Amino acid sequence: MKIYFIGAGPGDPELLTIKAKKIIRKADIIIYAGSLINPAILKFAPKSALSYDSSKMSLDEVIAIFQTVQRSETKDKLSLRDRGRSRPSPTLGRRSNPKIIARIHSGDPSIYGAIQEQISWCEKEKIPHEVIPGVSSFCAAAASLKQELTLPDISQTVIITRLAGRTKVPAKEDLRVLAKIKATLVIFLSIDKIEEVVKQLLCGYKSDTPVAIVSRASWQDEKKITGTLKDITWKVKQEKITKQALIFVGDVLKRKDFELSKLYDKNFTHGFRDAKHE
């Protein structure tokens, strides 16, 4: 068998990568995060594929599916070997095709995807596996905002983080510490604690620092809110946004007083173009 850890993108089925779609189309088993994956993506799977919603499962239950397939294939191999010993057979030497498991995560699985613990099991059991990247929700949200996150002379650093909750955050990555860097911040999994987020951000950013909220980026019911640290809490509560939303913070959101890119400056020389001085 082979397990593919697939990034399904932020929600819009058209943002699924070609490679991800290709694997899903030939998968024998689909394990997907039902609370976050657009059901339309599952329509690409074969009708014969077995599907499991991991939002209702623990890690042990997900691993149990892997183990069931692993035992089944081991049994098949032993059966073929035994048949080869007992009598000549025209099927001797043939092998059934290895099962393909599509483990589908939302966005890009490298960001809060909980894939490392599953990969560790694959490595321990010597199970072939591959990670297929996806479009992260923060990329889809930035696209929806029509916003570049790294503007010259304003910010050249993007920090992806979250507020501490049941999953702890290392002290060196406390939001109050990160706020003092004054880079562009993208905050996941924290919209339900917007008051605390703002309180901690004010340890570094000014109260007039712009903020943008994007809820369910790329979905049909996507919602966007813009404001500042001074009024964003009130606006979020007015819109009753409590989950599946990203918080963008930083002066890049002002879209002004930034230098033009050197990359396309006619007076700038680089490896593919000579400067055109006038």
PDB file of C-alpha atoms in Angstrom:
ATOM      1  CA  MET A   1       0.000   0.000   0.000  1.00  0.00           C
ATOM      2  CA  LYS A   2       0.945   3.620  -0.297  1.00  0.00           C
ATOM      3  CA  ILE A   3      -0.426   6.501   1.745  1.00  0.00           C
ATOM      4  CA  TYR A   4      -0.744   9.958   0.230  1.00  0.00           C
ATOM      5  CA  PHE A   5      -1.137  12.874   2.616  1.00  0.00           C
ATOM      6  CA  ILE A   6      -3.018  15.320   0.427  1.00  0.00           C
ATOM      7  CA  GLY A   7      -3.574  19.033   0.871  1.00  0.00           C
ATOM      8  CA  ALA A   8      -7.102  19.644  -0.434  1.00  0.00           C
ATOM      9  CA  GLY A   9      -6.770  23.420  -0.454  1.00  0.00           C
ATOM     10  CA  PRO A  10      -8.955  25.947   1.368  1.00  0.00           C
ATOM     11  CA  GLY A  11     -12.337  24.826   0.066  1.00  0.00           C
ATOM     12  CA  ASP A  12     -12.888  25.742  -3.560  1.00  0.00           C
ATOM     13  CA  PRO A  13     -12.594  22.445  -5.497  1.00  0.00           C
ATOM     14  CA  GLU A  14     -10.890  24.313  -8.351  1.00  0.00           C
ATOM     15  CA  LEU A  15      -7.977  25.047  -6.010  1.00  0.00           C
ATOM     16  CA  LEU A  16      -7.250  21.328  -5.652  1.00  0.00           C
ATOM     17  CA  THR A  17      -3.939  20.559  -7.368  1.00  0.00           C
ATOM     18  CA  ILE A  18      -3.839  18.402 -10.492  1.00  0.00           C
ATOM     19  CA  LYS A  19      -1.674  15.854  -8.689  1.00  0.00           C
ATOM     20  CA  ALA A  20      -4.044  15.647  -5.718  1.00  0.00           C
ATOM     21  CA  LYS A  21      -7.016  15.115  -8.019  1.00  0.00           C
ATOM     22  CA  LYS A  22      -5.130  12.387  -9.878  1.00  0.00           C
ATOM     23  CA  ILE A  23      -4.459  10.445  -6.663  1.00  0.00           C
ATOM     24  CA  ILE A  24      -7.993  10.866  -5.326  1.00  0.00           C
ATOM     25  CA  ARG A  25      -9.387   9.522  -8.612  1.00  0.00           C
ATOM     26  CA  LYS A  26      -7.583   6.207  -8.199  1.00  0.00           C
ATOM     27  CA  ALA A  27      -7.708   5.846  -4.416  1.00  0.00           C
ATOM     28  CA  ASP A  28      -9.037   2.684  -2.812  1.00  0.00           C
ATOM     29  CA  ILE A  29      -9.556   4.319   0.570  1.00  0.00           C
ATOM     30  CA  ILE A  30     -10.339   7.959   1.371  1.00  0.00           C
ATOM     31  CA  ILE A  31      -9.799   9.375   4.857  1.00  0.00           C
ATOM     32  CA  TYR A  32     -10.831  13.013   4.943  1.00  0.00           C
ATOM     33  CA  ALA A  33     -11.367  15.792   7.475  1.00  0.00           C
ATOM     34  CA  GLY A  34     -15.133  16.097   7.070  1.00  0.00           C
ATOM     35  CA  SER A  35     -15.434  19.241   9.172  1.00  0.00           C
ATOM     36  CA  LEU A  36     -13.198  21.192   6.772  1.00  0.00           C
ATOM     37  CA  ILE A  37     -13.111  19.451   3.378  1.00  0.00           C
ATOM     38  CA  ASN A  38     -15.554  20.554   0.703  1.00  0.00           C
ATOM     39  CA  PRO A  39     -17.756  17.501  -0.084  1.00  0.00           C
ATOM     40  CA  ALA A  40     -17.440  18.338  -3.791  1.00  0.00           C
ATOM     41  CA  ILE A  41     -13.823  17.143  -3.662  1.00  0.00           C
ATOM     42  CA  LEU A  42     -14.970  13.642  -2.700  1.00  0.00           C
ATOM     43  CA  LYS A  43     -16.884  13.382  -5.982  1.00  0.00           C
ATOM     44  CA  PHE A  44     -13.539  12.813  -7.715  1.00  0.00           C
ATOM     45  CA  ALA A  45     -13.084   9.528  -5.836  1.00  0.00           C
ATOM     46  CA  PRO A  46     -14.088   6.183  -7.423  1.00  0.00           C
ATOM     47  CA  LYS A  47     -17.498   4.892  -6.392  1.00  0.00           C
ATOM     48  CA  SER A  48     -15.774   1.742  -5.132  1.00  0.00           C
ATOM     49  CA  ALA A  49     -13.555   3.688  -2.699  1.00  0.00           C
ATOM     50  CA  LEU A  50     -14.192   3.291   1.010  1.00  0.00           C
ATOM     51  CA  SER A  51     -14.546   6.668   2.738  1.00  0.00           C
ATOM     52  CA  TYR A  52     -13.955   7.604   6.380  1.00  0.00           C
ATOM     53  CA  ASP A  53     -14.595  10.983   8.017  1.00  0.00           C
ATOM     54  CA  SER A  54     -11.609  11.617  10.292  1.00  0.00           C
ATOM     55  CA  SER A  55     -13.378  14.476  12.105  1.00  0.00           C
ATOM     56  CA  LYS A  56     -15.187  11.750  14.045  1.00  0.00           C
ATOM     57  CA  MET A  57     -12.049   9.662  14.621  1.00  0.00           C
ATOM     58  CA  SER A  58      -9.032   9.603  16.908  1.00  0.00           C
ATOM     59  CA  LEU A  59      -5.461   9.109  15.699  1.00  0.00           C
ATOM     60  CA  ASP A  60      -5.619   5.483  16.846  1.00  0.00           C
ATOM     61  CA  GLU A  61      -8.696   4.891  14.708  1.00  0.00           C
ATOM     62  CA  VAL A  62      -7.020   6.412  11.646  1.00  0.00           C
ATOM     63  CA  ILE A  63      -3.921   4.275  12.209  1.00  0.00           C
ATOM     64  CA  ALA A  64      -6.184   1.234  12.640  1.00  0.00           C
ATOM     65  CA  ILE A  65      -7.364   1.686   9.033  1.00  0.00           C
ATOM     66  CA  PHE A  66      -3.754   1.811   7.859  1.00  0.00           C
ATOM     67  CA  GLN A  67      -3.021  -1.353   9.843  1.00  0.00           C
ATOM     68  CA  THR A  68      -6.035  -3.199   8.413  1.00  0.00           C
ATOM     69  CA  VAL A  69      -4.822  -2.563   4.875  1.00  0.00           C
ATOM     70  CA  GLN A  70      -1.268  -3.436   5.889  1.00  0.00           C
ATOM     71  CA  ARG A  71      -2.347  -6.817   7.348  1.00  0.00           C
ATOM     72  CA  SER A  72      -4.521  -7.576   4.332  1.00  0.00           C
ATOM     73  CA  GLU A  73      -1.664  -7.006   1.893  1.00  0.00           C
ATOM     74  CA  THR A  74       0.750  -9.019   4.036  1.00  0.00           C
ATOM     75  CA  LYS A  75      -1.748 -11.895   4.080  1.00  0.00           C
ATOM     76  CA  ASP A  76      -2.132 -11.719   0.282  1.00  0.00           C
ATOM     77  CA  LYS A  77       1.630 -11.875  -0.206  1.00  0.00           C
ATOM     78  CA  LEU A  78       1.930 -14.915   2.070  1.00  0.00           C
ATOM     79  CA  SER A  79      -0.933 -16.614   0.235  1.00  0.00           C
ATOM     80  CA  LEU A  80       0.778 -16.102  -3.127  1.00  0.00           C
ATOM     81  CA  ARG A  81       4.028 -17.473  -1.714  1.00  0.00           C
ATOM     82  CA  ASP A  82       2.300 -20.570  -0.343  1.00  0.00           C
ATOM     83  CA  ARG A  83       0.542 -21.237  -3.643  1.00  0.00           C
ATOM     84  CA  GLY A  84       3.884 -21.020  -5.418  1.00  0.00           C
ATOM     85  CA  ARG A  85       5.357 -23.674  -3.136  1.00  0.00           C
ATOM     86  CA  SER A  86       2.463 -26.116  -3.476  1.00  0.00           C
ATOM     87  CA  ARG A  87       2.037 -26.252  -7.233  1.00  0.00           C
ATOM     88  CA  PRO A  88       2.956 -24.426 -10.408  1.00  0.00           C
ATOM     89  CA  SER A  89       0.455 -21.753 -11.251  1.00  0.00           C
ATOM     90  CA  PRO A  90       0.001 -19.389 -14.168  1.00  0.00           C
ATOM     91  CA  THR A  91      -0.551 -16.638 -11.598  1.00  0.00           C
ATOM     92  CA  LEU A  92       2.769 -17.275  -9.894  1.00  0.00           C
ATOM     93  CA  GLY A  93       4.775 -14.107  -9.696  1.00  0.00           C
ATOM     94  CA  ARG A  94       1.767 -11.855 -10.117  1.00  0.00           C
ATOM     95  CA  ARG A  95       0.930  -9.423  -7.396  1.00  0.00           C
ATOM     96  CA  SER A  96      -2.311  -7.592  -6.684  1.00  0.00           C
ATOM     97  CA  ASN A  97      -1.968  -3.837  -7.059  1.00  0.00           C
ATOM     98  CA  PRO A  98      -0.995  -2.125  -3.801  1.00  0.00           C
ATOM     99  CA  LYS A  99      -3.852  -0.250  -2.161  1.00  0.00           C
ATOM    100  CA  ILE A 100      -3.809   3.545  -2.410  1.00  0.00           C
ATOM    101  CA  ILE A 101      -4.913   5.485   0.656  1.00  0.00           C
ATOM    102  CA  ALA A 102      -5.718   9.173   0.152  1.00  0.00           C
ATOM    103  CA  ARG A 103      -5.445  10.861   3.540  1.00  0.00           C
ATOM    104  CA  ILE A 104      -7.000  14.242   2.778  1.00  0.00           C
ATOM    105  CA  HIS A 105      -6.314  17.289   4.937  1.00  0.00           C
ATOM    106  CA  SER A 106      -7.609  20.819   4.452  1.00  0.00           C
ATOM    107  CA  GLY A 107      -5.390  23.607   3.123  1.00  0.00           C
ATOM    108  CA  ASP A 108      -1.747  22.614   3.063  1.00  0.00           C
ATOM    109  CA  PRO A 109      -1.003  19.733   5.448  1.00  0.00           C
ATOM    110  CA  SER A 110       2.320  21.228   6.557  1.00  0.00           C
ATOM    111  CA  ILE A 111       0.484  23.953   8.515  1.00  0.00           C
ATOM    112  CA  TYR A 112      -1.482  22.674  11.529  1.00  0.00           C
ATOM    113  CA  GLY A 113      -2.142  19.518   9.539  1.00  0.00           C
ATOM    114  CA  ALA A 114      -1.347  16.916  12.235  1.00  0.00           C
ATOM    115  CA  ILE A 115       0.445  14.766   9.667  1.00  0.00           C
ATOM    116  CA  GLN A 116       3.768  14.230  11.440  1.00  0.00           C
ATOM    117  CA  GLU A 117       2.363  11.663  13.858  1.00  0.00           C
ATOM    118  CA  GLN A 118       0.923   9.703  10.929  1.00  0.00           C
ATOM    119  CA  ILE A 119       4.164   9.970   8.969  1.00  0.00           C
ATOM    120  CA  SER A 120       6.065   8.701  12.009  1.00  0.00           C
ATOM    121  CA  TRP A 121       3.919   5.552  11.963  1.00  0.00           C
ATOM    122  CA  CYS A 122       4.606   5.092   8.225  1.00  0.00           C
ATOM    123  CA  GLU A 123       8.341   5.435   8.808  1.00  0.00           C
ATOM    124  CA  LYS A 124       8.264   2.981  11.703  1.00  0.00           C
ATOM    125  CA  GLU A 125       6.303   0.426   9.678  1.00  0.00           C
ATOM    126  CA  LYS A 126       8.263   1.143   6.476  1.00  0.00           C
ATOM    127  CA  ILE A 127       5.075   2.035   4.622  1.00  0.00           C
ATOM    128  CA  PRO A 128       5.575   4.031   1.385  1.00  0.00           C
ATOM    129  CA  HIS A 129       4.091   7.492   1.744  1.00  0.00           C
ATOM    130  CA  GLU A 130       4.109  10.864   0.044  1.00  0.00           C
ATOM    131  CA  VAL A 131       2.946  14.375   0.897  1.00  0.00           C
ATOM    132  CA  ILE A 132       1.119  16.353  -1.783  1.00  0.00           C
ATOM    133  CA  PRO A 133       1.051  20.058  -0.924  1.00  0.00           C
ATOM    134  CA  GLY A 134      -2.097  22.128  -1.178  1.00  0.00           C
ATOM    135  CA  VAL A 135      -3.091  25.785  -1.321  1.00  0.00           C
ATOM    136  CA  SER A 136      -3.139  27.046   2.257  1.00  0.00           C
ATOM    137  CA  SER A 137      -6.165  28.973   3.463  1.00  0.00           C
ATOM    138  CA  PHE A 138      -3.924  31.933   4.241  1.00  0.00           C
ATOM    139  CA  CYS A 139      -2.885  32.091   0.577  1.00  0.00           C
ATOM    140  CA  ALA A 140      -6.518  31.945  -0.536  1.00  0.00           C
ATOM    141  CA  ALA A 141      -7.436  34.613   2.005  1.00  0.00           C
ATOM    142  CA  ALA A 142      -4.625  36.924   0.868  1.00  0.00           C
ATOM    143  CA  ALA A 143      -5.771  36.430  -2.723  1.00  0.00           C
ATOM    144  CA  SER A 144      -9.320  37.319  -1.747  1.00  0.00           C
ATOM    145  CA  LEU A 145      -8.049  40.470  -0.039  1.00  0.00           C
ATOM    146  CA  LYS A 146      -5.951  41.176  -3.159  1.00  0.00           C
ATOM    147  CA  GLN A 147      -3.104  41.693  -0.760  1.00  0.00           C
ATOM    148  CA  GLU A 148       0.651  41.136  -0.991  1.00  0.00           C
ATOM    149  CA  LEU A 149       1.966  40.201   2.433  1.00  0.00           C
ATOM    150  CA  THR A 150       5.575  41.302   1.840  1.00  0.00           C
ATOM    151  CA  LEU A 151       5.792  44.932   0.752  1.00  0.00           C
ATOM    152  CA  PRO A 152       9.219  46.576   0.332  1.00  0.00           C
ATOM    153  CA  ASP A 153      10.236  48.790   3.254  1.00  0.00           C
ATOM    154  CA  ILE A 154       7.115  47.755   5.217  1.00  0.00           C
ATOM    155  CA  SER A 155       7.480  44.041   5.948  1.00  0.00           C
ATOM    156  CA  GLN A 156       9.554  41.279   4.414  1.00  0.00           C
ATOM    157  CA  THR A 157       8.538  38.705   7.007  1.00  0.00           C
ATOM    158  CA  VAL A 158       5.310  36.743   7.393  1.00  0.00           C
ATOM    159  CA  ILE A 159       4.710  34.974  10.701  1.00  0.00           C
ATOM    160  CA  ILE A 160       2.127  32.194  10.797  1.00  0.00           C
ATOM    161  CA  THR A 161       1.000  31.514  14.339  1.00  0.00           C
ATOM    162  CA  ARG A 162      -1.917  30.884  16.684  1.00  0.00           C
ATOM    163  CA  LEU A 163      -3.050  31.852  20.147  1.00  0.00           C
ATOM    164  CA  ALA A 164      -2.338  29.307  22.860  1.00  0.00           C
ATOM    165  CA  GLY A 165      -5.326  27.156  23.744  1.00  0.00           C
ATOM    166  CA  ARG A 166      -5.601  23.459  24.498  1.00  0.00           C
ATOM    167  CA  THR A 167      -2.585  23.194  22.190  1.00  0.00           C
ATOM    168  CA  LYS A 168       0.158  25.129  23.954  1.00  0.00           C
ATOM    169  CA  VAL A 169       2.465  27.601  22.230  1.00  0.00           C
ATOM    170  CA  PRO A 170       6.169  27.782  23.209  1.00  0.00           C
ATOM    171  CA  ALA A 171       6.872  30.807  25.432  1.00  0.00           C
ATOM    172  CA  LYS A 172       9.311  32.231  22.880  1.00  0.00           C
ATOM    173  CA  GLU A 173       6.431  32.298  20.379  1.00  0.00           C
ATOM    174  CA  ASP A 174       3.914  33.986  22.644  1.00  0.00           C
ATOM    175  CA  LEU A 175       1.783  36.436  20.656  1.00  0.00           C
ATOM    176  CA  ARG A 176       3.009  39.332  22.817  1.00  0.00           C
ATOM    177  CA  VAL A 177       6.578  38.467  21.842  1.00  0.00           C
ATOM    178  CA  LEU A 178       5.801  38.139  18.140  1.00  0.00           C
ATOM    179  CA  ALA A 179       3.860  41.417  18.144  1.00  0.00           C
ATOM    180  CA  LYS A 180       7.022  43.306  19.045  1.00  0.00           C
ATOM    181  CA  ILE A 181       8.631  42.222  15.759  1.00  0.00           C
ATOM    182  CA  LYS A 182       5.873  44.124  13.901  1.00  0.00           C
ATOM    183  CA  ALA A 183       6.040  41.825  10.898  1.00  0.00           C
ATOM    184  CA  THR A 184       2.993  40.684   8.952  1.00  0.00           C
ATOM    185  CA  LEU A 185       1.091  38.264  11.171  1.00  0.00           C
ATOM    186  CA  VAL A 186      -1.303  35.557  10.012  1.00  0.00           C
ATOM    187  CA  ILE A 187      -3.128  34.087  12.987  1.00  0.00           C
ATOM    188  CA  PHE A 188      -4.882  30.730  12.659  1.00  0.00           C
ATOM    189  CA  LEU A 189      -7.345  28.991  14.991  1.00  0.00           C
ATOM    190  CA  SER A 190      -7.902  32.002  17.247  1.00  0.00           C
ATOM    191  CA  ILE A 191     -10.920  33.963  16.007  1.00  0.00           C
ATOM    192  CA  ASP A 192     -13.055  32.712  18.916  1.00  0.00           C
ATOM    193  CA  LYS A 193     -10.633  34.487  21.259  1.00  0.00           C
ATOM    194  CA  ILE A 194     -10.419  37.759  19.340  1.00  0.00           C
ATOM    195  CA  GLU A 195     -10.460  39.900  22.496  1.00  0.00           C
ATOM    196  CA  GLU A 196      -7.399  38.124  23.892  1.00  0.00           C
ATOM    197  CA  VAL A 197      -5.688  38.241  20.491  1.00  0.00           C
ATOM    198  CA  VAL A 198      -6.092  42.023  20.316  1.00  0.00           C
ATOM    199  CA  LYS A 199      -4.969  42.464  23.917  1.00  0.00           C
ATOM    200  CA  GLN A 200      -1.732  40.604  23.241  1.00  0.00           C
ATOM    201  CA  LEU A 201      -1.094  42.269  19.878  1.00  0.00           C
ATOM    202  CA  LEU A 202      -1.273  45.702  21.507  1.00  0.00           C
ATOM    203  CA  CYS A 203       1.928  44.799  23.349  1.00  0.00           C
ATOM    204  CA  GLY A 204       3.748  45.528  20.086  1.00  0.00           C
ATOM    205  CA  TYR A 205       1.453  47.040  17.472  1.00  0.00           C
ATOM    206  CA  LYS A 206      -0.257  50.428  17.690  1.00  0.00           C
ATOM    207  CA  SER A 207      -4.011  50.539  18.104  1.00  0.00           C
ATOM    208  CA  ASP A 208      -4.443  51.929  14.585  1.00  0.00           C
ATOM    209  CA  THR A 209      -2.640  48.955  13.003  1.00  0.00           C
ATOM    210  CA  PRO A 210      -4.875  47.550  10.249  1.00  0.00           C
ATOM    211  CA  VAL A 211      -6.460  44.125  10.626  1.00  0.00           C
ATOM    212  CA  ALA A 212      -8.290  41.947   8.118  1.00  0.00           C
ATOM    213  CA  ILE A 213     -10.429  38.932   8.912  1.00  0.00           C
ATOM    214  CA  VAL A 214     -11.280  36.349   6.270  1.00  0.00           C
ATOM    215  CA  SER A 215     -13.798  33.677   7.177  1.00  0.00           C
ATOM    216  CA  ARG A 216     -14.047  30.483   5.078  1.00  0.00           C
ATOM    217  CA  ALA A 217     -11.673  31.703   2.390  1.00  0.00           C
ATOM    218  CA  SER A 218     -12.641  30.555  -1.142  1.00  0.00           C
ATOM    219  CA  TRP A 219     -15.993  29.074  -0.032  1.00  0.00           C
ATOM    220  CA  GLN A 220     -19.238  30.502  -1.411  1.00  0.00           C
ATOM    221  CA  ASP A 221     -20.113  31.932   2.006  1.00  0.00           C
ATOM    222  CA  GLU A 222     -16.719  33.600   2.448  1.00  0.00           C
ATOM    223  CA  LYS A 223     -16.824  36.746   4.550  1.00  0.00           C
ATOM    224  CA  LYS A 224     -14.263  39.569   4.930  1.00  0.00           C
ATOM    225  CA  ILE A 225     -13.929  42.257   7.585  1.00  0.00           C
ATOM    226  CA  THR A 226     -11.369  45.038   7.755  1.00  0.00           C
ATOM    227  CA  GLY A 227     -10.597  47.395  10.592  1.00  0.00           C
ATOM    228  CA  THR A 228      -7.905  48.187  13.125  1.00  0.00           C
ATOM    229  CA  LEU A 229      -6.877  46.729  16.453  1.00  0.00           C
ATOM    230  CA  LYS A 230      -9.074  49.405  17.977  1.00  0.00           C
ATOM    231  CA  ASP A 231     -12.364  48.247  16.460  1.00  0.00           C
ATOM    232  CA  ILE A 232     -11.877  44.741  15.043  1.00  0.00           C
ATOM    233  CA  THR A 233     -13.225  42.930  18.117  1.00  0.00           C
ATOM    234  CA  TRP A 234     -16.549  44.744  17.863  1.00  0.00           C
ATOM    235  CA  LYS A 235     -16.766  44.080  14.114  1.00  0.00           C
ATOM    236  CA  VAL A 236     -16.077  40.362  14.517  1.00  0.00           C
ATOM    237  CA  LYS A 237     -18.760  40.046  17.178  1.00  0.00           C
ATOM    238  CA  GLN A 238     -21.223  41.974  15.031  1.00  0.00           C
ATOM    239  CA  GLU A 239     -20.690  39.471  12.209  1.00  0.00           C
ATOM    240  CA  LYS A 240     -20.826  36.541  14.665  1.00  0.00           C
ATOM    241  CA  ILE A 241     -17.667  34.927  13.293  1.00  0.00           C
ATOM    242  CA  THR A 242     -16.466  32.279  15.733  1.00  0.00           C
ATOM    243  CA  LYS A 243     -14.543  29.717  13.660  1.00  0.00           C
ATOM    244  CA  GLN A 244     -12.790  28.955  10.367  1.00  0.00           C
ATOM    245  CA  ALA A 245     -11.363  32.455  10.036  1.00  0.00           C
ATOM    246  CA  LEU A 246      -7.894  33.933   9.674  1.00  0.00           C
ATOM    247  CA  ILE A 247      -6.630  37.131  11.253  1.00  0.00           C
ATOM    248  CA  PHE A 248      -4.172  39.269   9.242  1.00  0.00           C
ATOM    249  CA  VAL A 249      -2.301  42.018  11.063  1.00  0.00           C
ATOM    250  CA  GLY A 250       0.289  44.500   9.865  1.00  0.00           C
ATOM    251  CA  ASP A 251       1.028  47.745   8.073  1.00  0.00           C
ATOM    252  CA  VAL A 252       1.121  46.000   4.682  1.00  0.00           C
ATOM    253  CA  LEU A 253      -2.674  46.172   4.853  1.00  0.00           C
ATOM    254  CA  LYS A 254      -2.487  49.974   4.509  1.00  0.00           C
ATOM    255  CA  ARG A 255      -1.293  49.515   0.897  1.00  0.00           C
ATOM    256  CA  LYS A 256       0.536  52.821   0.891  1.00  0.00           C
ATOM    257  CA  ASP A 257       3.942  54.363   1.612  1.00  0.00           C
ATOM    258  CA  PHE A 258       5.806  51.329   0.319  1.00  0.00           C
ATOM    259  CA  GLU A 259       8.693  51.265  -2.137  1.00  0.00           C
ATOM    260  CA  LEU A 260       8.238  49.776  -5.585  1.00  0.00           C
ATOM    261  CA  SER A 261       9.765  46.369  -6.174  1.00  0.00           C
ATOM    262  CA  LYS A 262      13.383  46.346  -7.310  1.00  0.00           C
ATOM    263  CA  LEU A 263      12.620  43.257  -9.390  1.00  0.00           C
ATOM    264  CA  TYR A 264      10.852  45.290 -12.065  1.00  0.00           C
ATOM    265  CA  ASP A 265      12.721  48.581 -11.619  1.00  0.00           C
ATOM    266  CA  LYS A 266      14.182  49.497 -15.019  1.00  0.00           C
ATOM    267  CA  ASN A 267      17.298  50.836 -13.247  1.00  0.00           C
ATOM    268  CA  PHE A 268      17.906  47.557 -11.417  1.00  0.00           C
ATOM    269  CA  THR A 269      20.188  44.872 -12.860  1.00  0.00           C
ATOM    270  CA  HIS A 270      19.704  41.205 -12.086  1.00  0.00           C
ATOM    271  CA  GLY A 271      20.599  37.846 -13.605  1.00  0.00           C
ATOM    272  CA  PHE A 272      18.004  38.077 -16.363  1.00  0.00           C
ATOM    273  CA  ARG A 273      18.004  41.760 -17.256  1.00  0.00           C
ATOM    274  CA  ASP A 274      20.428  44.674 -17.469  1.00  0.00           C
ATOM    275  CA  ALA A 275      19.471  48.050 -16.089  1.00  0.00           C
ATOM    276  CA  LYS A 276      18.328  50.669 -18.573  1.00  0.00           C
ATOM    277  CA  HIS A 277      19.807  53.881 -17.239  1.00  0.00           C
ATOM    278  CA  GLU A 278      18.506  57.072 -18.801  1.00  0.00           C
TER     279      GLU A 278
END
